[in-house]
Short mmCIF file of C-alpha atoms and ligand atoms in Angstrom, two decimals:
data_model
loop_
_atom_site.label_atom_id
_atom_site.label_comp_id
_atom_site.label_asym_id
_atom_site.label_seq_id
_atom_site.Cartn_x
_atom_site.Cartn_y
_atom_site.Cartn_z
CA MET M 8 -87.89 19.13 30.68
CA PRO M 9 -88.60 21.93 33.15
CA ILE M 10 -85.56 23.11 35.05
CA LEU M 11 -85.29 23.74 38.79
CA VAL M 12 -82.38 25.44 40.59
CA MET M 13 -81.66 24.17 44.09
CA LYS M 14 -78.95 25.86 46.19
CA PHE M 15 -77.48 24.33 49.33
CA GLY M 16 -75.64 26.58 51.77
CA GLY M 17 -72.65 25.67 53.94
CA THR M 18 -74.46 24.05 56.84
CA SER M 19 -76.59 22.01 54.44
CA VAL M 20 -73.44 20.33 53.01
CA ALA M 21 -71.34 20.40 56.18
CA THR M 22 -70.87 16.60 56.42
CA PRO M 23 -71.22 13.57 54.12
CA ASP M 24 -74.53 12.73 55.81
CA ARG M 25 -75.87 16.20 55.12
CA ILE M 26 -74.72 15.99 51.53
CA ARG M 27 -76.62 12.69 51.26
CA ARG M 28 -79.69 14.31 52.76
CA ALA M 29 -79.46 17.20 50.30
CA ALA M 30 -78.93 14.79 47.41
CA LYS M 31 -82.08 12.94 48.46
CA ARG M 32 -84.02 16.21 48.17
CA VAL M 33 -82.57 16.66 44.68
CA GLY M 34 -83.57 13.07 43.84
CA VAL M 35 -87.17 13.86 44.77
CA GLU M 36 -87.29 16.71 42.25
CA VAL M 37 -85.61 14.60 39.56
CA ALA M 38 -88.26 11.93 40.14
CA LYS M 39 -90.93 14.56 39.58
CA GLY M 40 -89.45 15.13 36.11
CA TYR M 41 -87.24 18.19 36.60
CA ASP M 42 -83.72 18.59 35.27
CA VAL M 43 -81.97 20.15 38.22
CA ILE M 44 -79.13 22.60 38.55
CA VAL M 45 -77.69 22.27 42.04
CA ILE M 46 -75.57 25.13 43.32
CA VAL M 47 -73.40 24.30 46.30
CA SER M 48 -71.52 26.37 48.87
CA ALA M 49 -68.35 25.23 50.59
CA MET M 50 -68.82 23.04 53.68
CA ALA M 51 -69.68 25.15 56.76
CA GLY M 52 -66.63 26.99 58.08
CA LYS M 53 -64.47 26.15 55.08
CA THR M 54 -64.48 29.56 53.43
CA ASN M 55 -63.59 31.26 56.76
CA GLU M 56 -60.75 28.83 57.17
CA LEU M 57 -59.41 29.60 53.69
CA VAL M 58 -59.75 33.37 54.28
CA GLY M 59 -57.75 32.85 57.53
CA LEU M 60 -54.96 31.05 55.68
CA VAL M 61 -54.67 33.86 53.16
CA ASP M 62 -54.62 36.49 55.92
CA ASP M 63 -51.90 34.54 57.69
CA ILE M 64 -49.65 34.25 54.64
CA SER M 65 -50.28 37.69 53.14
CA PRO M 66 -52.40 40.30 54.97
CA LEU M 67 -52.30 42.74 52.02
CA TYR M 68 -52.94 39.94 49.57
CA ASP M 69 -53.10 39.91 45.76
CA ALA M 70 -56.87 39.66 45.26
CA ARG M 71 -56.45 37.24 42.35
CA GLU M 72 -54.69 34.72 44.54
CA TYR M 73 -57.16 35.31 47.38
CA ASP M 74 -59.93 34.30 44.94
CA ALA M 75 -57.94 31.28 43.75
CA VAL M 76 -57.74 30.08 47.33
CA VAL M 77 -61.17 30.98 48.80
CA SER M 78 -63.10 29.65 45.79
CA SER M 79 -61.70 26.19 46.29
CA GLY M 80 -64.13 25.07 49.02
CA GLU M 81 -66.97 24.98 46.52
CA ASN M 82 -64.99 22.68 44.19
CA VAL M 83 -64.90 20.03 46.87
CA THR M 84 -68.61 20.10 47.64
CA ALA M 85 -69.54 20.16 43.94
CA GLY M 86 -67.56 16.98 43.34
CA LEU M 87 -68.87 15.31 46.50
CA MET M 88 -72.48 16.17 45.60
CA ALA M 89 -72.07 14.76 42.08
CA LEU M 90 -70.56 11.56 43.51
CA THR M 91 -73.40 11.23 46.02
CA LEU M 92 -76.00 11.59 43.24
CA GLN M 93 -74.17 9.04 41.12
CA GLU M 94 -74.25 6.65 44.12
CA MET M 95 -78.01 7.12 44.03
CA GLU M 96 -77.95 6.34 40.33
CA VAL M 97 -78.97 9.83 39.35
CA PRO M 98 -76.95 10.91 36.26
CA ALA M 99 -74.98 13.91 37.52
CA ARG M 100 -71.67 15.69 37.03
CA SER M 101 -69.95 18.68 38.65
CA TRP M 102 -69.00 21.96 37.02
CA GLN M 103 -66.60 24.58 38.29
CA GLY M 104 -67.43 28.19 37.37
CA TRP M 105 -64.87 28.40 34.55
CA GLN M 106 -66.16 25.16 33.00
CA VAL M 107 -69.70 26.45 32.67
CA PRO M 108 -68.42 29.14 31.85
CA LEU M 109 -69.75 31.73 34.30
CA GLN M 110 -68.14 35.00 33.14
CA THR M 111 -67.71 37.83 35.63
CA SER M 112 -66.15 41.28 35.87
CA SER M 113 -62.56 41.45 37.07
CA ALA M 114 -63.45 42.94 40.48
CA HIS M 115 -61.81 40.18 42.46
CA SER M 116 -63.58 39.15 45.72
CA ALA M 117 -66.64 41.19 44.68
CA ALA M 118 -67.08 40.25 41.04
CA ARG M 119 -70.35 40.71 39.17
CA ILE M 120 -71.77 38.02 36.94
CA GLU M 121 -71.74 39.14 33.30
CA ASP M 122 -72.78 36.05 31.40
CA ILE M 123 -73.60 32.40 31.90
CA GLY M 124 -72.96 30.18 28.92
CA THR M 125 -75.84 27.72 28.84
CA GLU M 126 -74.70 25.57 25.90
CA ASN M 127 -72.40 23.10 27.75
CA ILE M 128 -74.87 22.24 30.47
CA ALA M 129 -77.86 22.23 28.09
CA ALA M 130 -76.01 19.76 25.86
CA LYS M 131 -75.41 17.41 28.78
CA PHE M 132 -79.08 17.59 29.80
CA ALA M 133 -79.97 16.75 26.18
CA GLU M 134 -77.71 13.66 26.50
CA GLY M 135 -79.61 12.45 29.55
CA MET M 136 -77.70 13.98 32.45
CA ARG M 137 -80.35 14.93 35.07
CA VAL M 138 -78.36 17.06 37.52
CA ALA M 139 -75.67 19.68 36.89
CA VAL M 140 -73.89 20.38 40.18
CA VAL M 141 -72.27 23.80 39.96
CA ALA M 142 -69.74 25.24 42.39
CA GLY M 143 -71.31 28.47 43.69
CA PHE M 144 -69.53 31.74 44.49
CA GLN M 145 -66.95 31.54 41.67
CA GLY M 146 -66.51 32.62 38.09
CA LEU M 147 -64.02 33.55 35.40
CA SER M 148 -62.69 37.06 34.68
CA PRO M 149 -62.06 38.42 31.19
CA GLU M 150 -58.38 37.95 31.98
CA GLY M 151 -58.94 34.22 32.51
CA ARG M 152 -58.52 34.31 36.29
CA ILE M 153 -60.85 32.77 38.90
CA THR M 154 -63.04 35.34 40.63
CA THR M 155 -65.42 35.22 43.60
CA LEU M 156 -68.71 37.01 44.05
CA GLY M 157 -68.38 38.26 47.65
CA ARG M 158 -69.32 36.45 50.82
CA GLY M 159 -72.66 34.69 50.51
CA GLY M 160 -72.24 34.76 46.73
CA SER M 161 -73.58 31.25 46.05
CA ASP M 162 -77.09 32.71 46.43
CA THR M 163 -76.30 35.01 43.53
CA THR M 164 -74.91 32.12 41.47
CA ALA M 165 -78.20 30.28 42.04
CA VAL M 166 -80.45 33.14 40.99
CA ALA M 167 -78.29 33.90 38.00
CA PHE M 168 -78.56 30.28 36.83
CA ALA M 169 -82.31 30.35 37.34
CA ALA M 170 -82.52 33.42 35.14
CA ALA M 171 -80.17 32.07 32.47
CA PHE M 172 -81.92 28.70 32.21
CA GLU M 173 -85.42 30.15 32.73
CA ALA M 174 -85.88 27.79 35.65
CA GLU M 175 -89.32 27.23 37.05
CA ARG M 176 -88.07 28.24 40.51
CA CYS M 177 -84.90 28.91 42.48
CA ASP M 178 -84.97 27.18 45.87
CA ILE M 179 -82.42 28.32 48.43
CA TYR M 180 -81.95 25.59 51.04
CA THR M 181 -80.45 26.88 54.30
CA ASP M 182 -80.37 26.29 58.02
CA VAL M 183 -83.56 28.25 58.84
CA ASP M 184 -86.96 27.44 57.35
CA GLY M 185 -87.47 30.78 55.65
CA VAL M 186 -87.06 34.51 55.92
CA TYR M 187 -88.10 35.79 59.37
CA THR M 188 -89.10 39.21 60.63
CA THR M 189 -85.62 39.28 62.14
CA ASP M 190 -82.77 36.87 62.69
CA PRO M 191 -84.41 34.02 64.65
CA ARG M 192 -81.07 33.37 66.31
CA ILE M 193 -81.20 36.61 68.27
CA CYS M 194 -84.94 37.07 68.73
CA ASP M 195 -87.07 34.10 69.70
CA ARG M 196 -90.26 36.03 68.85
CA ALA M 197 -89.13 36.35 65.22
CA ARG M 198 -91.92 35.20 62.87
CA LYS M 199 -91.47 33.34 59.64
CA LEU M 200 -92.89 35.23 56.67
CA ASP M 201 -94.78 33.21 54.02
CA ARG M 202 -93.98 35.93 51.51
CA ILE M 203 -91.73 38.96 51.37
CA ALA M 204 -91.59 41.65 48.73
CA PHE M 205 -88.41 41.98 46.63
CA GLU M 206 -87.87 45.57 47.77
CA GLU M 207 -88.09 44.64 51.44
CA MET M 208 -85.82 41.63 51.03
CA LEU M 209 -83.34 43.77 49.15
CA GLU M 210 -83.23 46.29 52.00
CA LEU M 211 -83.01 43.62 54.71
CA ALA M 212 -80.17 41.85 52.83
CA SER M 213 -78.22 45.03 52.23
CA LEU M 214 -78.68 46.02 55.88
CA GLY M 215 -77.19 42.79 57.16
CA ALA M 216 -79.73 39.94 57.08
CA LYS M 217 -77.41 37.40 55.60
CA VAL M 218 -80.05 34.83 54.67
CA LEU M 219 -79.75 36.04 51.05
CA GLN M 220 -76.92 37.91 49.38
CA THR M 221 -78.16 41.36 48.29
CA ARG M 222 -77.13 40.89 44.68
CA SER M 223 -79.16 37.66 44.45
CA VAL M 224 -82.30 39.59 45.39
CA GLU M 225 -81.50 42.28 42.84
CA LEU M 226 -81.15 39.68 40.08
CA ALA M 227 -84.31 37.86 41.11
CA MET M 228 -86.22 41.15 40.96
CA ARG M 229 -84.76 42.11 37.61
CA TYR M 230 -85.36 38.77 35.91
CA ASN M 231 -88.55 37.93 37.82
CA VAL M 232 -87.12 34.70 39.21
CA LYS M 233 -89.43 32.81 41.54
CA LEU M 234 -87.20 32.73 44.59
CA ARG M 235 -87.88 30.61 47.66
CA VAL M 236 -85.94 30.22 50.94
CA LEU M 237 -86.45 26.98 52.88
CA SER M 238 -84.83 24.57 55.27
CA SER M 239 -82.72 21.64 54.16
CA PHE M 240 -83.35 19.95 57.50
CA GLU M 241 -87.09 19.41 57.21
CA GLU M 242 -89.32 17.50 54.88
CA GLN M 243 -90.67 20.01 52.39
CA SER M 244 -93.94 20.61 50.62
CA ASP M 245 -94.25 22.87 47.57
CA GLU M 246 -95.58 25.65 49.83
CA ALA M 247 -92.78 25.48 52.41
CA GLY M 248 -90.44 28.33 53.29
CA THR M 249 -90.70 31.93 52.21
CA LEU M 250 -91.43 33.16 48.70
CA VAL M 251 -89.66 36.37 47.70
CA CYS M 252 -92.05 37.98 45.21
CA ALA M 253 -93.56 41.16 43.84
CA GLU M 254 -95.34 43.49 46.29
CA GLU M 255 -98.65 42.97 44.47
CA GLU M 256 -98.58 39.27 45.36
CA ILE M 257 -98.71 39.96 49.09
CA MET M 258 -102.04 40.32 50.80
CA GLU M 259 -101.21 41.11 54.42
CA SER M 260 -98.33 43.21 55.62
CA ASN M 261 -97.29 45.36 58.57
CA VAL M 262 -95.86 48.89 58.27
CA VAL M 263 -92.53 47.56 59.47
CA ASN M 264 -91.89 44.01 58.24
CA GLY M 265 -88.33 43.37 59.30
CA ILE M 266 -85.50 44.35 61.61
CA ALA M 267 -81.97 43.84 60.34
CA TYR M 268 -78.65 44.33 62.02
CA SER M 269 -75.07 44.51 61.02
CA ARG M 270 -72.51 43.79 63.69
CA ASP M 271 -69.31 44.78 61.94
CA GLU M 272 -69.66 48.49 61.62
CA ALA M 273 -67.20 51.21 62.49
CA LYS M 274 -67.86 54.90 63.07
CA MET M 275 -65.10 57.19 61.85
CA THR M 276 -65.00 60.84 62.79
CA LEU M 277 -62.77 63.46 61.27
CA ILE M 278 -62.50 66.14 63.93
CA SER M 279 -62.15 69.77 63.01
CA VAL M 280 -62.14 69.64 59.24
CA ALA M 281 -61.69 72.92 57.43
CA ASP M 282 -65.23 73.55 56.06
CA ARG M 283 -65.16 74.81 52.51
CA PRO M 284 -66.87 73.98 49.20
CA GLY M 285 -65.63 70.64 47.90
CA ILE M 286 -64.64 69.27 51.28
CA ALA M 287 -66.95 66.24 51.12
CA ALA M 288 -65.59 65.38 47.69
CA ALA M 289 -62.01 65.77 48.98
CA ILE M 290 -62.79 63.28 51.82
CA PHE M 291 -64.96 60.72 50.09
CA GLY M 292 -63.10 60.72 46.78
CA PRO M 293 -59.93 59.14 48.25
CA LEU M 294 -62.03 56.74 50.36
CA SER M 295 -63.86 55.56 47.30
CA GLU M 296 -60.64 55.16 45.36
CA ALA M 297 -59.27 53.07 48.22
CA GLY M 298 -62.33 50.78 47.93
CA VAL M 299 -63.85 51.79 51.27
CA ASN M 300 -67.61 51.16 51.35
CA VAL M 301 -68.87 54.27 53.11
CA ASP M 302 -72.41 53.86 54.37
CA MET M 303 -73.83 56.57 56.62
CA ILE M 304 -72.50 60.14 56.55
CA VAL M 305 -73.14 63.07 58.91
CA GLN M 306 -71.64 66.49 58.75
CA ASN M 307 -71.99 68.57 61.89
CA ILE M 308 -72.83 72.27 62.00
CA SER M 309 -69.74 74.25 61.24
CA GLU M 310 -68.27 76.70 63.74
CA GLU M 311 -65.68 79.26 62.74
CA GLY M 312 -65.12 77.53 59.44
CA ARG M 313 -64.42 74.10 60.95
CA THR M 314 -66.69 71.09 61.27
CA ASP M 315 -66.71 67.40 62.24
CA MET M 316 -67.45 64.81 59.58
CA THR M 317 -68.64 61.33 60.62
CA PHE M 318 -69.11 58.28 58.43
CA SER M 319 -69.52 54.55 58.91
CA CYS M 320 -67.83 51.69 57.09
CA PRO M 321 -67.26 47.96 57.73
CA THR M 322 -64.81 47.31 60.59
CA ASN M 323 -62.42 45.42 58.33
CA GLN M 324 -61.98 48.53 56.19
CA VAL M 325 -60.94 50.86 59.00
CA ALA M 326 -57.21 50.48 58.34
CA ARG M 327 -57.73 51.16 54.64
CA ALA M 328 -59.84 54.24 55.39
CA GLU M 329 -57.23 55.56 57.81
CA LYS M 330 -54.48 55.10 55.28
CA ALA M 331 -56.42 56.85 52.50
CA LEU M 332 -57.34 59.83 54.71
CA GLU M 333 -53.84 60.20 56.14
CA ALA M 334 -52.44 60.18 52.59
CA ALA M 335 -54.98 62.83 51.51
CA LYS M 336 -54.01 64.92 54.53
CA ALA M 337 -50.28 64.56 53.80
CA GLU M 338 -50.91 65.67 50.21
CA GLY M 339 -52.79 68.74 51.45
CA GLN M 340 -56.16 67.73 49.96
CA ILE M 341 -57.85 67.82 53.32
CA ASN M 342 -57.03 69.36 56.64
CA TYR M 343 -58.34 67.83 59.86
CA HIS M 344 -57.23 67.78 63.48
CA GLU M 345 -57.80 64.12 64.34
CA LEU M 346 -59.34 60.90 62.99
CA VAL M 347 -61.21 58.88 65.63
CA ALA M 348 -62.31 55.32 64.90
CA ASP M 349 -65.03 53.74 67.04
CA THR M 350 -65.06 50.04 66.14
CA ALA M 351 -67.55 48.98 68.77
CA VAL M 352 -70.75 50.00 67.02
CA ALA M 353 -73.49 48.16 65.18
CA LYS M 354 -76.23 49.20 62.79
CA VAL M 355 -79.85 48.30 63.46
CA SER M 356 -82.52 48.96 60.85
CA ALA M 357 -86.28 48.79 60.51
CA VAL M 358 -87.59 47.99 57.06
CA GLY M 359 -91.08 48.17 55.56
CA ILE M 360 -92.77 49.21 52.37
CA GLY M 361 -95.61 50.60 54.50
CA MET M 362 -93.30 53.44 55.57
CA ARG M 363 -93.87 55.05 52.21
CA SER M 364 -97.39 56.00 53.24
CA GLN M 365 -97.27 56.02 57.03
CA SER M 366 -95.42 58.56 59.12
CA GLY M 367 -94.28 58.17 62.73
CA VAL M 368 -92.13 55.10 62.31
CA ALA M 369 -88.90 57.00 62.93
CA ALA M 370 -90.34 58.66 66.02
CA GLN M 371 -91.48 55.29 67.40
CA MET M 372 -88.09 53.76 66.70
CA PHE M 373 -86.23 56.55 68.49
CA LYS M 374 -88.63 56.46 71.46
CA THR M 375 -88.25 52.70 71.80
CA LEU M 376 -84.44 52.94 71.85
CA SER M 377 -84.54 55.83 74.26
CA ASP M 378 -86.85 53.85 76.64
CA GLU M 379 -84.20 51.11 76.63
CA GLY M 380 -81.46 53.65 77.37
CA VAL M 381 -79.77 53.07 74.02
CA ASN M 382 -77.97 56.10 72.65
CA ILE M 383 -78.22 56.71 68.88
CA LYS M 384 -74.97 57.81 67.28
CA VAL M 385 -75.90 58.20 63.63
CA ILE M 386 -79.24 58.02 61.78
CA ALA M 387 -79.94 57.35 58.14
CA THR M 388 -83.29 57.00 56.39
CA SER M 389 -84.64 56.13 52.98
CA GLU M 390 -88.16 55.65 51.65
CA ILE M 391 -88.60 52.22 53.25
CA LYS M 392 -85.97 51.98 55.99
CA ILE M 393 -84.59 53.69 59.06
CA SER M 394 -81.11 52.78 60.28
CA VAL M 395 -79.31 53.76 63.43
CA LEU M 396 -75.76 53.26 64.58
CA ILE M 397 -75.55 52.27 68.26
CA ASP M 398 -73.04 50.73 70.68
CA ARG M 399 -72.57 47.11 69.69
CA LYS M 400 -73.26 45.87 73.20
CA TYR M 401 -76.90 47.02 72.87
CA MET M 402 -77.44 45.51 69.44
CA GLU M 403 -79.45 42.44 70.46
CA LEU M 404 -81.47 44.41 73.00
CA ALA M 405 -82.28 46.97 70.33
CA VAL M 406 -83.37 44.35 67.78
CA GLN M 407 -85.64 42.65 70.34
CA ALA M 408 -87.11 45.91 71.64
CA LEU M 409 -87.88 47.15 68.10
CA HIS M 410 -89.36 43.78 67.11
CA ASP M 411 -91.74 44.07 70.05
CA ALA M 412 -92.45 47.78 69.58
CA PHE M 413 -93.50 47.29 65.95
CA GLY M 414 -95.53 44.18 66.78
CA LEU M 415 -93.69 42.02 64.30
CA ASP M 416 -94.59 38.77 66.04
CA LYS M 417 -98.03 38.96 64.39
CA VAL M 418 -99.72 40.49 61.37
CA ALA M 419 -101.61 43.59 62.48
P1 ADP Y 9 -76.16 29.49 54.15
O1 ADP Y 9 -74.87 28.93 54.67
O2 ADP Y 9 -77.24 28.46 53.94
O3 ADP Y 9 -75.97 30.37 52.97
P2 ADP Y 9 -76.34 31.81 55.88
O4 ADP Y 9 -75.66 31.64 57.18
O5 ADP Y 9 -75.66 32.60 54.82
O6 ADP Y 9 -76.77 30.38 55.35
O7 ADP Y 9 -77.80 32.48 56.08
C1 ADP Y 9 -78.71 31.90 56.99
C2 ADP Y 9 -78.65 32.64 58.31
O8 ADP Y 9 -79.14 33.96 58.14
C3 ADP Y 9 -79.55 32.08 59.40
O9 ADP Y 9 -78.91 31.05 60.09
C4 ADP Y 9 -79.86 33.28 60.26
O10 ADP Y 9 -79.10 33.32 61.45
C5 ADP Y 9 -79.46 34.47 59.44
N1 ADP Y 9 -80.50 35.50 59.29
C6 ADP Y 9 -80.31 36.81 59.52
N2 ADP Y 9 -81.45 37.49 59.34
C7 ADP Y 9 -82.38 36.58 59.02
C8 ADP Y 9 -83.81 36.69 58.72
N3 ADP Y 9 -84.44 37.85 58.72
N4 ADP Y 9 -84.48 35.53 58.43
C9 ADP Y 9 -83.82 34.35 58.43
N5 ADP Y 9 -82.51 34.20 58.71
C10 ADP Y 9 -81.80 35.30 58.99
N1 LIG Y 10 -68.76 29.86 50.68
C1 LIG Y 10 -68.94 31.26 50.40
C2 LIG Y 10 -69.05 32.02 51.70
O1 LIG Y 10 -68.96 31.46 52.77
C3 LIG Y 10 -70.11 31.54 49.54
C4 LIG Y 10 -71.44 31.08 50.04
O2 LIG Y 10 -71.51 30.23 50.92
O3 LIG Y 10 -72.45 31.60 49.56
O4 LIG Y 10 -69.21 33.25 51.66
MG1 MG Y 11 -75.38 32.40 52.75
#
């Protein structure tokens, strides 16, 4: 029988009633003749609660135990979903990551999927089971420990299952009815896109649009998975939601197709660094070893052999970055006067494949922000995106102003 993957995010399984509603959606697909792999997240708020408990007990936690704790929310929903389906007389059972098994790297809390064993689930389908409910977000390391795939990782579990089982489609059910030109929660003029290109979705996800985890888009692109985002709260047709697909499958498109933001950014400046060959390596080497995800980097013009070096990283990595740089300074690898952390910044980005062939987008972006009185602190560009770091208090204003300036509420 053809296989369908259906993933339900936290808000879609937040209560028994919502689990029943989701299970009904699954029942509809089973009735159409699909064998279904359901991937579930933890109930809304559960993973945050578990992370909070770990932080309370052990702020500099052992990542293996962190994963053992935070992966547990998904176990509950997987069991509850299987029970709900059984109540509806749909043959179903739950699977935790290790039971599948879903093998990952040993990078705890950010593990990568390495292999999905299809035999166990396939054998159950062959025996007449119609739905395999799999706990998202979790896997098994080569050392036999439970791993997690990073926040939002159930999206990646879903796409990886769709690829491994050659599913007809991977449907991501969430609390919005598709991918929008920007987060509809902060811009009421945001427009739902019927289709979005893999490359654009990849940029939007990696720049903060949390509707899909970045890695899930990467996998969908690599394995050509038909990936759809849709609402679990509305009745759905086969054309509902947003299809993430190859660029060639999209007819109409603007130059800029999306605005993304990331709230939790910090701007770190090393003041008066001795400027010499190898200085960037001496700074960013220790940061990388400490696991700091450095994003934007700016080196100022040097005066009398000294310069300022600025970079951005997630706010929750500031302490780790400070520790790594102070250690490198104490060991004499780098020499700087002061390290200043600005944790009240946000990143706002404009994304569009059309930027490859059209100039002037950056200029329009800077002009728009300037007209709103928003000061730009750091700029970064790539072929299809422009990102700026600004004061966090202007983030929503910037997103809305850019959405208007690039005319995203309609197709040009
Ligand atoms: P789930 O729990 O289902 O995985 P998430 O909270 O991870 O859901 O992702 C859905 C949320 O992503 C939406 O509620 C929305 O606020 C946010 N979001 C951010 N950018 C976008 C966008 N461009 N389009 C749609 N949703 C977006
Ligand atoms: N429950 C996990 C999280 O909140 C994984 C997911 O929902 O995708 O990050
Ligand atoms: Mg999510």
